[in-house]
Coordinates of C-alpha atoms and ligand atoms in Angstrom, one line a residue:
M1 CA 31.5 -35.5 80.2
A2 CA 33.9 -38.0 78.7
L3 CA 34.2 -36.0 75.5
V4 CA 35.4 -33.0 77.5
D5 CA 37.9 -35.2 79.2
I6 CA 39.1 -36.6 75.9
E7 CA 39.4 -33.0 74.5
Q8 CA 41.5 -32.2 77.6
L9 CA 43.7 -35.2 77.1
L10 CA 44.3 -34.2 73.5
K11 CA 45.2 -30.7 74.5
Q12 CA 47.7 -31.9 77.1
H13 CA 49.2 -34.5 74.8
M14 CA 49.4 -32.7 71.4
G15 CA 48.3 -29.1 72.1
L16 CA 45.1 -29.4 70.2
H17 CA 42.6 -26.8 71.4
S18 CA 39.3 -28.3 70.4
S19 CA 37.6 -24.9 69.8
T20 CA 40.1 -24.3 66.9
V21 CA 38.7 -27.3 65.0
G22 CA 35.3 -27.6 66.7
S23 CA 34.1 -30.2 69.2
G24 CA 32.3 -31.8 66.3
T25 CA 35.6 -32.7 64.7
V26 CA 36.9 -34.3 67.8
L27 CA 33.6 -36.1 68.4
H28 CA 33.7 -37.4 64.8
A29 CA 37.3 -38.8 65.3
V30 CA 36.3 -40.3 68.7
E31 CA 33.3 -42.0 67.2
Q32 CA 35.4 -43.4 64.3
R33 CA 38.0 -44.8 66.7
M34 CA 35.2 -46.3 69.0
R35 CA 33.7 -48.1 66.0
E36 CA 37.1 -49.5 65.0
C37 CA 37.8 -50.6 68.6
R38 CA 34.2 -51.9 68.9
I39 CA 33.6 -49.9 72.0
G40 CA 30.1 -48.6 72.4
D41 CA 30.5 -46.3 75.5
I42 CA 32.5 -43.1 75.4
D43 CA 33.5 -43.4 79.1
D44 CA 34.9 -46.9 78.4
Y45 CA 36.8 -45.4 75.4
H46 CA 38.2 -42.6 77.6
Q47 CA 39.5 -45.3 80.0
V48 CA 41.2 -47.1 77.1
L49 CA 42.9 -43.9 76.0
L50 CA 44.2 -43.3 79.5
H51 CA 46.0 -46.6 79.5
S52 CA 47.0 -47.2 75.9
D53 CA 49.6 -45.0 74.1
T54 CA 48.8 -47.0 71.0
E55 CA 45.2 -46.0 71.0
L56 CA 46.1 -42.4 71.9
D57 CA 48.4 -42.3 68.8
A58 CA 45.5 -43.8 66.7
L59 CA 43.1 -41.1 67.9
V60 CA 45.8 -38.4 67.2
D61 CA 46.2 -39.8 63.7
T62 CA 42.4 -39.6 63.2
V63 CA 42.0 -36.0 64.5
V64 CA 45.0 -34.3 62.9
I65 CA 44.5 -32.0 59.9
P66 CA 47.2 -33.0 57.4
E67 CA 46.3 -30.4 54.7
T68 CA 49.5 -29.5 52.9
W69 CA 51.0 -29.3 49.4
F70 CA 54.2 -28.6 47.6
Y71 CA 55.4 -24.9 47.6
R72 CA 52.5 -23.9 49.8
D73 CA 52.5 -20.1 50.0
I74 CA 55.4 -19.7 47.5
K75 CA 56.9 -16.6 49.1
P76 CA 58.6 -18.3 52.1
F77 CA 60.5 -20.5 49.6
E78 CA 61.4 -17.6 47.4
M79 CA 62.8 -15.9 50.5
L80 CA 64.7 -19.0 51.5
D81 CA 66.2 -19.1 48.0
T82 CA 67.4 -15.5 48.2
W83 CA 68.9 -16.1 51.6
L84 CA 70.7 -19.2 50.4
R85 CA 72.2 -17.4 47.5
E86 CA 72.9 -14.1 49.1
E87 CA 73.8 -15.0 52.6
W88 CA 74.4 -18.7 53.2
L89 CA 76.4 -19.7 50.2
P90 CA 78.8 -16.7 50.1
R91 CA 79.7 -17.2 53.7
H92 CA 79.7 -21.0 54.2
S93 CA 81.5 -23.0 51.7
N94 CA 81.8 -26.2 53.8
R95 CA 79.4 -25.9 56.7
V96 CA 76.4 -28.3 56.7
L97 CA 73.1 -26.4 56.6
R98 CA 70.6 -27.7 59.0
L99 CA 66.8 -27.3 58.4
L100 CA 63.8 -28.4 60.4
S101 CA 60.3 -28.9 59.0
V102 CA 57.9 -29.4 61.9
P103 CA 55.1 -30.4 61.4
C104 CA 55.9 -31.9 58.1
S105 CA 52.6 -33.7 57.6
S106 CA 53.0 -36.0 54.6
G107 CA 56.3 -34.5 53.6
E108 CA 55.5 -32.0 50.9
E109 CA 57.0 -29.1 52.9
A110 CA 60.2 -30.9 53.6
Y111 CA 60.7 -32.1 50.0
T112 CA 60.0 -28.6 48.9
L113 CA 62.9 -27.4 51.1
A114 CA 65.0 -30.1 49.5
M115 CA 64.1 -29.0 46.0
C116 CA 65.0 -25.4 47.0
L117 CA 68.4 -26.6 48.1
A118 CA 69.0 -28.6 45.0
D119 CA 67.9 -25.7 42.8
A120 CA 70.4 -23.4 44.7
G121 CA 73.2 -25.9 44.0
I122 CA 73.5 -27.1 47.6
G123 CA 74.0 -30.9 47.4
P124 CA 72.7 -33.4 50.0
Q125 CA 76.1 -33.8 51.5
R126 CA 76.0 -30.1 52.5
A127 CA 72.6 -30.0 54.0
R128 CA 70.3 -32.0 56.3
I129 CA 66.5 -31.6 56.7
D130 CA 64.8 -33.1 59.7
A131 CA 61.1 -33.5 59.1
I132 CA 58.9 -34.3 62.0
D133 CA 55.2 -34.9 62.5
I134 CA 53.2 -36.4 65.4
S135 CA 51.2 -38.6 63.0
S136 CA 52.8 -41.9 62.0
T137 CA 50.4 -42.3 59.1
N138 CA 51.6 -39.0 57.7
I139 CA 55.3 -40.0 58.2
D140 CA 54.6 -43.3 56.5
K141 CA 53.1 -41.5 53.6
A142 CA 56.0 -39.1 53.4
L143 CA 58.4 -42.0 53.3
T144 CA 56.7 -43.5 50.2
G145 CA 57.5 -40.2 48.4
A146 CA 54.6 -40.7 46.0
Y147 CA 52.0 -38.1 45.6
G148 CA 48.7 -37.5 43.9
R149 CA 47.3 -34.4 42.1
N150 CA 46.1 -32.8 45.3
S151 CA 49.7 -32.2 46.5
F152 CA 50.5 -30.2 43.4
R153 CA 48.5 -26.9 43.3
G154 CA 48.9 -23.7 41.3
Q155 CA 50.1 -23.3 37.8
H156 CA 53.8 -23.3 38.2
L157 CA 54.7 -27.0 38.2
G158 CA 58.1 -26.9 36.6
Y159 CA 59.6 -28.4 39.8
R160 CA 57.5 -31.5 39.2
D161 CA 59.2 -32.1 35.8
R162 CA 62.6 -31.6 37.3
H163 CA 62.3 -33.6 40.5
F164 CA 59.6 -36.3 40.1
Q165 CA 58.9 -39.3 37.9
A166 CA 55.4 -40.1 36.8
D167 CA 54.2 -43.4 38.3
G168 CA 50.7 -44.2 37.1
A169 CA 48.3 -41.5 38.4
R170 CA 51.0 -40.4 40.9
Y171 CA 54.4 -38.8 40.9
R172 CA 57.4 -40.2 42.7
I173 CA 60.0 -37.9 44.1
N174 CA 63.5 -38.5 42.8
D175 CA 66.1 -40.2 45.0
D176 CA 68.5 -37.3 45.0
I177 CA 65.8 -35.1 46.6
R178 CA 64.9 -37.9 49.1
Q179 CA 68.5 -38.0 50.3
Y180 CA 68.3 -34.6 52.0
V181 CA 65.3 -35.5 54.3
H182 CA 65.2 -37.5 57.5
F183 CA 61.7 -38.2 58.6
E184 CA 60.7 -38.9 62.2
Q185 CA 57.5 -39.3 64.1
A186 CA 57.6 -37.1 67.2
N187 CA 55.4 -34.7 69.3
M188 CA 56.9 -31.2 69.3
L189 CA 55.3 -30.6 72.7
D190 CA 57.0 -33.7 74.2
A191 CA 59.5 -32.7 77.0
N192 CA 62.2 -34.5 75.2
F193 CA 61.6 -32.9 71.9
G194 CA 64.7 -31.0 70.9
R195 CA 67.0 -32.8 73.4
D196 CA 70.4 -33.5 71.9
R197 CA 69.6 -31.8 68.6
E198 CA 72.1 -29.4 67.1
P199 CA 70.8 -25.9 66.4
Y200 CA 69.0 -25.4 63.1
H201 CA 69.8 -22.6 60.7
V202 CA 66.2 -22.6 59.2
I203 CA 63.0 -23.8 60.8
F204 CA 59.7 -24.1 59.1
C205 CA 56.8 -24.4 61.6
R206 CA 53.7 -23.6 59.6
N207 CA 50.1 -24.2 60.3
L208 CA 50.4 -25.9 63.6
L209 CA 50.4 -23.1 66.2
I210 CA 47.0 -22.0 65.0
Y211 CA 45.5 -25.2 66.7
F212 CA 47.1 -24.4 70.1
D213 CA 45.8 -22.1 72.8
R214 CA 47.9 -19.0 73.6
A215 CA 49.9 -20.6 76.5
T216 CA 50.8 -23.6 74.3
Q217 CA 51.7 -21.3 71.4
D218 CA 54.1 -19.4 73.6
R219 CA 55.6 -22.7 74.9
A220 CA 56.1 -24.0 71.3
I221 CA 57.7 -20.8 70.1
D222 CA 60.1 -20.8 73.1
R223 CA 61.0 -24.3 72.1
L224 CA 61.6 -23.4 68.5
Q225 CA 63.7 -20.4 69.6
D226 CA 65.9 -22.8 71.7
L227 CA 66.3 -24.9 68.6
L228 CA 67.3 -22.1 66.3
D229 CA 70.8 -21.0 65.6
S230 CA 71.6 -17.5 66.9
D231 CA 71.4 -16.1 63.3
G232 CA 68.7 -18.6 62.2
L233 CA 65.5 -18.1 60.3
L234 CA 62.0 -19.1 61.5
F235 CA 59.0 -19.3 59.1
L236 CA 55.5 -19.5 60.4
G237 CA 52.1 -19.8 58.8
H238 CA 50.3 -16.7 57.7
S239 CA 47.8 -16.7 60.6
E240 CA 50.6 -17.2 63.1
T241 CA 52.9 -14.3 62.6
G242 CA 51.1 -12.1 65.2
L243 CA 52.6 -14.4 67.8
M244 CA 56.0 -13.0 67.2
L245 CA 55.3 -9.4 67.9
N246 CA 56.8 -9.1 71.3
R247 CA 59.5 -11.5 70.7
D248 CA 63.2 -11.1 70.2
F249 CA 62.9 -11.6 66.5
S250 CA 62.7 -9.3 63.5
A251 CA 60.5 -9.9 60.4
L252 CA 62.4 -10.7 57.2
P253 CA 62.1 -8.3 54.3
G254 CA 59.7 -9.5 51.6
Q255 CA 55.9 -9.4 51.7
R256 CA 54.0 -12.4 52.8
C257 CA 57.0 -14.6 53.5
F258 CA 56.1 -14.8 57.2
G259 CA 59.7 -15.3 58.1
F260 CA 61.7 -14.0 61.1
R261 CA 65.3 -13.8 62.1
R262 CA 66.5 -14.0 65.7
G263 CA 67.3 -10.6 67.3
K264 CA 65.6 -7.2 67.0
P265 CA 66.7 -5.2 64.0
E266 CA 68.9 -2.8 66.0
Q267 CA 70.7 -5.8 67.7
A268 CA 70.9 -8.1 64.7
G269 CA 74.0 -7.9 62.6
H270 CA 75.8 -10.2 60.2
E271 CA 78.5 -12.5 61.4
D272 CA 81.0 -10.4 59.5
G273 CA 79.9 -7.3 61.5
S274 CA 78.0 -5.5 58.8
P275 CA 74.6 -4.1 59.9
R276 CA 71.3 -5.4 58.7
Q277 CA 68.8 -3.3 56.9
P278 CA 67.7 -0.5 59.2
E279 CA 64.1 -0.1 60.3
P280 CA 62.1 2.4 58.3
R281 CA 61.8 5.8 59.9
H282 CA 58.5 6.7 58.4
H283 CA 55.5 4.8 57.1
P284 CA 52.9 6.5 54.9
P285 CA 49.2 5.8 55.5
R286 CA 47.6 2.5 54.4
R287 CA 46.2 3.5 51.0
R288 CA 49.7 4.6 49.9
L289 CA 51.3 1.6 51.6
S290 CA 49.5 -0.8 49.2
N291 CA 51.4 0.8 46.3
E292 CA 54.8 1.0 47.9
T293 CA 57.7 -0.8 46.5
T294 CA 59.8 -1.0 49.7
N295 CA 60.5 -4.5 50.9
I296 CA 60.7 -3.6 54.6
P297 CA 58.5 -6.0 56.5
R298 CA 55.4 -4.7 58.2
P299 CA 53.3 -7.5 59.9
F300 CA 50.2 -5.3 60.1
S301 CA 50.5 -3.1 57.0
D302 CA 51.4 -6.1 54.9
V303 CA 48.2 -7.7 55.8
V304 CA 46.3 -5.1 53.8
K305 CA 48.4 -5.5 50.6
S306 CA 46.0 -7.9 49.1
V307 CA 42.9 -5.8 49.8
P308 CA 41.2 -5.0 46.5
E309 CA 40.6 -1.3 46.4
T310 CA 37.1 -0.7 47.8
P311 CA 35.2 2.6 47.9
C312 CA 35.9 4.3 51.1
E313 CA 35.4 7.9 52.0
P314 CA 39.0 9.3 52.3
L315 CA 40.0 10.7 55.7
P316 CA 41.1 14.3 55.9
K317 CA 44.9 14.6 55.6
P318 CA 45.8 14.8 59.4
E319 CA 43.6 11.8 60.2
N320 CA 45.0 9.9 57.3
D321 CA 48.5 10.5 58.7
R322 CA 47.2 9.3 62.1
L323 CA 46.0 6.1 60.6
G324 CA 49.3 5.6 58.8
E325 CA 51.0 6.2 62.2
A326 CA 48.8 3.6 63.8
F327 CA 49.8 1.0 61.2
R328 CA 53.5 2.0 61.7
L329 CA 53.2 1.6 65.5
A330 CA 51.5 -1.8 65.1
D331 CA 54.2 -3.0 62.6
E332 CA 56.9 -2.1 65.2
G333 CA 55.2 -4.0 67.9
H334 CA 53.8 -1.0 69.8
L335 CA 50.3 -2.5 69.9
D336 CA 48.9 -0.6 72.9
E337 CA 49.8 2.7 71.3
A338 CA 48.5 1.6 67.9
A339 CA 45.2 0.5 69.6
A340 CA 44.9 3.8 71.5
L341 CA 45.4 5.7 68.2
C342 CA 42.7 3.6 66.4
E343 CA 40.3 4.2 69.3
A344 CA 41.0 8.0 69.1
I345 CA 40.3 7.9 65.3
I346 CA 37.1 5.9 65.8
E347 CA 36.0 8.3 68.5
E348 CA 36.1 11.1 65.9
H349 CA 35.2 9.2 62.7
R350 CA 32.8 6.4 63.4
D351 CA 32.7 5.4 59.7
Q352 CA 36.4 4.5 59.4
A353 CA 36.5 0.8 58.4
E354 CA 40.3 0.8 58.4
A355 CA 40.6 1.9 62.0
Y356 CA 38.2 -0.8 63.1
F357 CA 40.1 -3.3 61.0
L358 CA 43.5 -2.5 62.5
L359 CA 42.1 -2.4 66.0
G360 CA 40.5 -5.8 65.3
L361 CA 43.9 -7.2 64.1
V362 CA 45.6 -5.9 67.3
R363 CA 42.9 -7.6 69.4
E364 CA 43.2 -10.8 67.4
S365 CA 46.9 -10.9 67.8
A366 CA 46.4 -10.5 71.6
G367 CA 44.1 -13.5 71.6
N368 CA 41.0 -11.4 72.4
L369 CA 38.8 -13.1 69.9
D370 CA 35.4 -11.7 71.0
E371 CA 36.6 -8.2 70.7
A372 CA 38.4 -8.9 67.4
E373 CA 35.2 -10.4 65.9
R374 CA 33.2 -7.4 67.0
L375 CA 35.6 -4.9 65.5
L376 CA 36.2 -6.8 62.3
R377 CA 32.4 -7.2 61.8
K378 CA 32.2 -3.4 62.2
A379 CA 34.8 -2.9 59.5
V380 CA 32.9 -5.2 57.2
Y381 CA 29.6 -3.5 58.0
L382 CA 31.2 -0.2 56.9
E383 CA 33.1 -1.7 53.9
P384 CA 31.3 -5.0 52.9
A385 CA 34.0 -6.0 50.4
H386 CA 36.9 -5.5 52.8
H387 CA 38.8 -8.6 51.8
Q388 CA 41.2 -8.9 54.7
A389 CA 38.6 -8.1 57.3
L390 CA 36.6 -11.0 55.9
V391 CA 39.6 -13.3 55.8
H392 CA 40.4 -12.5 59.5
L393 CA 36.8 -12.9 60.5
G394 CA 37.0 -16.4 59.0
V395 CA 40.2 -17.1 61.0
V396 CA 38.7 -15.7 64.2
C397 CA 35.4 -17.7 63.9
E398 CA 37.4 -20.9 63.1
Q399 CA 39.5 -20.4 66.3
R400 CA 36.3 -20.0 68.3
G401 CA 34.9 -23.2 66.9
D402 CA 32.3 -21.5 64.8
S403 CA 32.9 -23.4 61.6
A404 CA 29.6 -22.4 60.0
N405 CA 30.4 -18.6 60.2
A406 CA 34.0 -19.3 59.4
S407 CA 33.2 -20.8 56.0
R408 CA 30.6 -18.1 55.4
F409 CA 33.3 -15.4 55.8
R410 CA 35.8 -17.3 53.8
E411 CA 33.3 -17.5 50.9
R412 CA 32.6 -13.8 51.2
A413 CA 36.3 -13.1 51.2
R414 CA 36.7 -15.2 48.0
R415 CA 33.9 -13.2 46.4
A416 CA 35.4 -9.9 47.5
A417 CA 38.8 -10.9 46.1
A418 CA 37.1 -11.9 42.8
R419 CA 34.9 -8.8 43.0
I420 CA 31.7 -10.8 42.8
P421 CA 28.8 -9.0 44.5
D422 CA 27.1 -10.7 47.4
G423 CA 24.0 -12.6 46.1
A424 CA 25.3 -12.9 42.5
V425 CA 26.1 -16.4 41.1
P426 CA 30.0 -16.7 40.8
Ligands
SAM1 C1 48.1 -28.5 58.5 S1 49.5 -29.6 58.7 C2 50.8 -28.5 58.4 C3 51.8 -29.1 57.4 C4 52.8 -28.1 56.9 N1 53.7 -27.5 57.9 C5 52.2 -27.1 56.0 O1 52.0 -25.9 56.5 O2 51.7 -27.4 54.9 C6 49.4 -29.8 60.5 C7 50.3 -31.0 61.0 O3 50.6 -30.9 62.3 C8 50.8 -32.1 62.9 N2 50.8 -32.0 64.4 C9 49.7 -31.7 65.2 N3 50.1 -31.6 66.4 C10 51.4 -31.8 66.4 C11 52.4 -31.9 67.5 N4 52.1 -31.6 68.7 N5 53.7 -32.2 67.1 C12 54.0 -32.4 65.8 N6 53.1 -32.4 64.8 C13 51.9 -32.1 65.1 C14 49.6 -32.9 62.3 O4 49.8 -34.3 62.3 C15 49.5 -32.4 60.9 O5 50.2 -33.2 60.0

């Protein structure tokens, strides 16, 4: 029973929902800490945790997933760069820009923000980045500012030449970039988190909410919303954007930047009174969407942008329009209507992978993981190389603590993206 109690304690303290990482991960961390504390009985260890904040912090440090790297998912940083140049700089010559990176892990995200500012010509005296993480080990690592190869991924590493110095096998971030960032160890679910903080113009909160249950996710987003300036931008991780659907936010233009601005599109206007980009009045069906050049954000349609073309029996025209309409409704947050339309299409065309797929996404965003898995599996049954259905199956299985199937689906998604047939050697 003690393991369940420890999982409950971690959930209350830091939001970690053990099914998102699997009980095995929590048990592994607990066993490691017990060994280090020389405690043989898990009930005794539970008692220690209840009375020692130091040991609770040590367990948190052991259980957290610190995975991060510079310019992770490049698009959010490209969007930030555009916003800095086109919106912030022309309107604010003297104001100090405030950014928050929470969780910052070992600092790569926060230093990436600093590099974006430097590259846009905003000096450290005109910007401040607060970078926060619950893990003191991560914060200590961030403060060293020295990184190994694993923190630099992808092929475009020009920023490393500009902003780092080689130091043996590692790279050390330059002092002018360090100056922007203020690291702090804190728990974003702590009641005092955010107290006495000035609003932020930009918040990055990526790849944390995915480890929370739905109620904690909502609480965390409420907190971020309170911390965000009335015209501020919020960036989430790619699996977390569905949480924003019924919120008073509008998605930023630009595919896969996973960014939002406060206010619905019709309410949101610039400080100078000029209106924002209007919502699209019409969305064509999915197959045409993937070739579109418009940059209007569509949280559901955009998901399918990276789907490699797979053979699929085309729907007759009116049905194709209905599927496009379902994606449009989902993009605009009318999830019940989108789901009803998908169900109607499925009722008449039981072989339509795309309708099962969209319905699965809607159920996933509502937290109905059982139903999401059933529908996504159906989509993959009909279209075995449906890349995004495989990706989402991986996410859903991971959230349910089914790590074995999660990695199987991720591998299938990788093969689908690379067009490697199942069973063939990559
Ligand atoms: C996967 S990293 C994400 C880092 C970075 N945002 C990114 O996307 O690359 C998740 C981080 O969340 C931190 N974390 C977990 N629970 C937290 C909490 N309640 N408050 C603050 N940080 C937390 C962990 O210590 C870990 O470093």
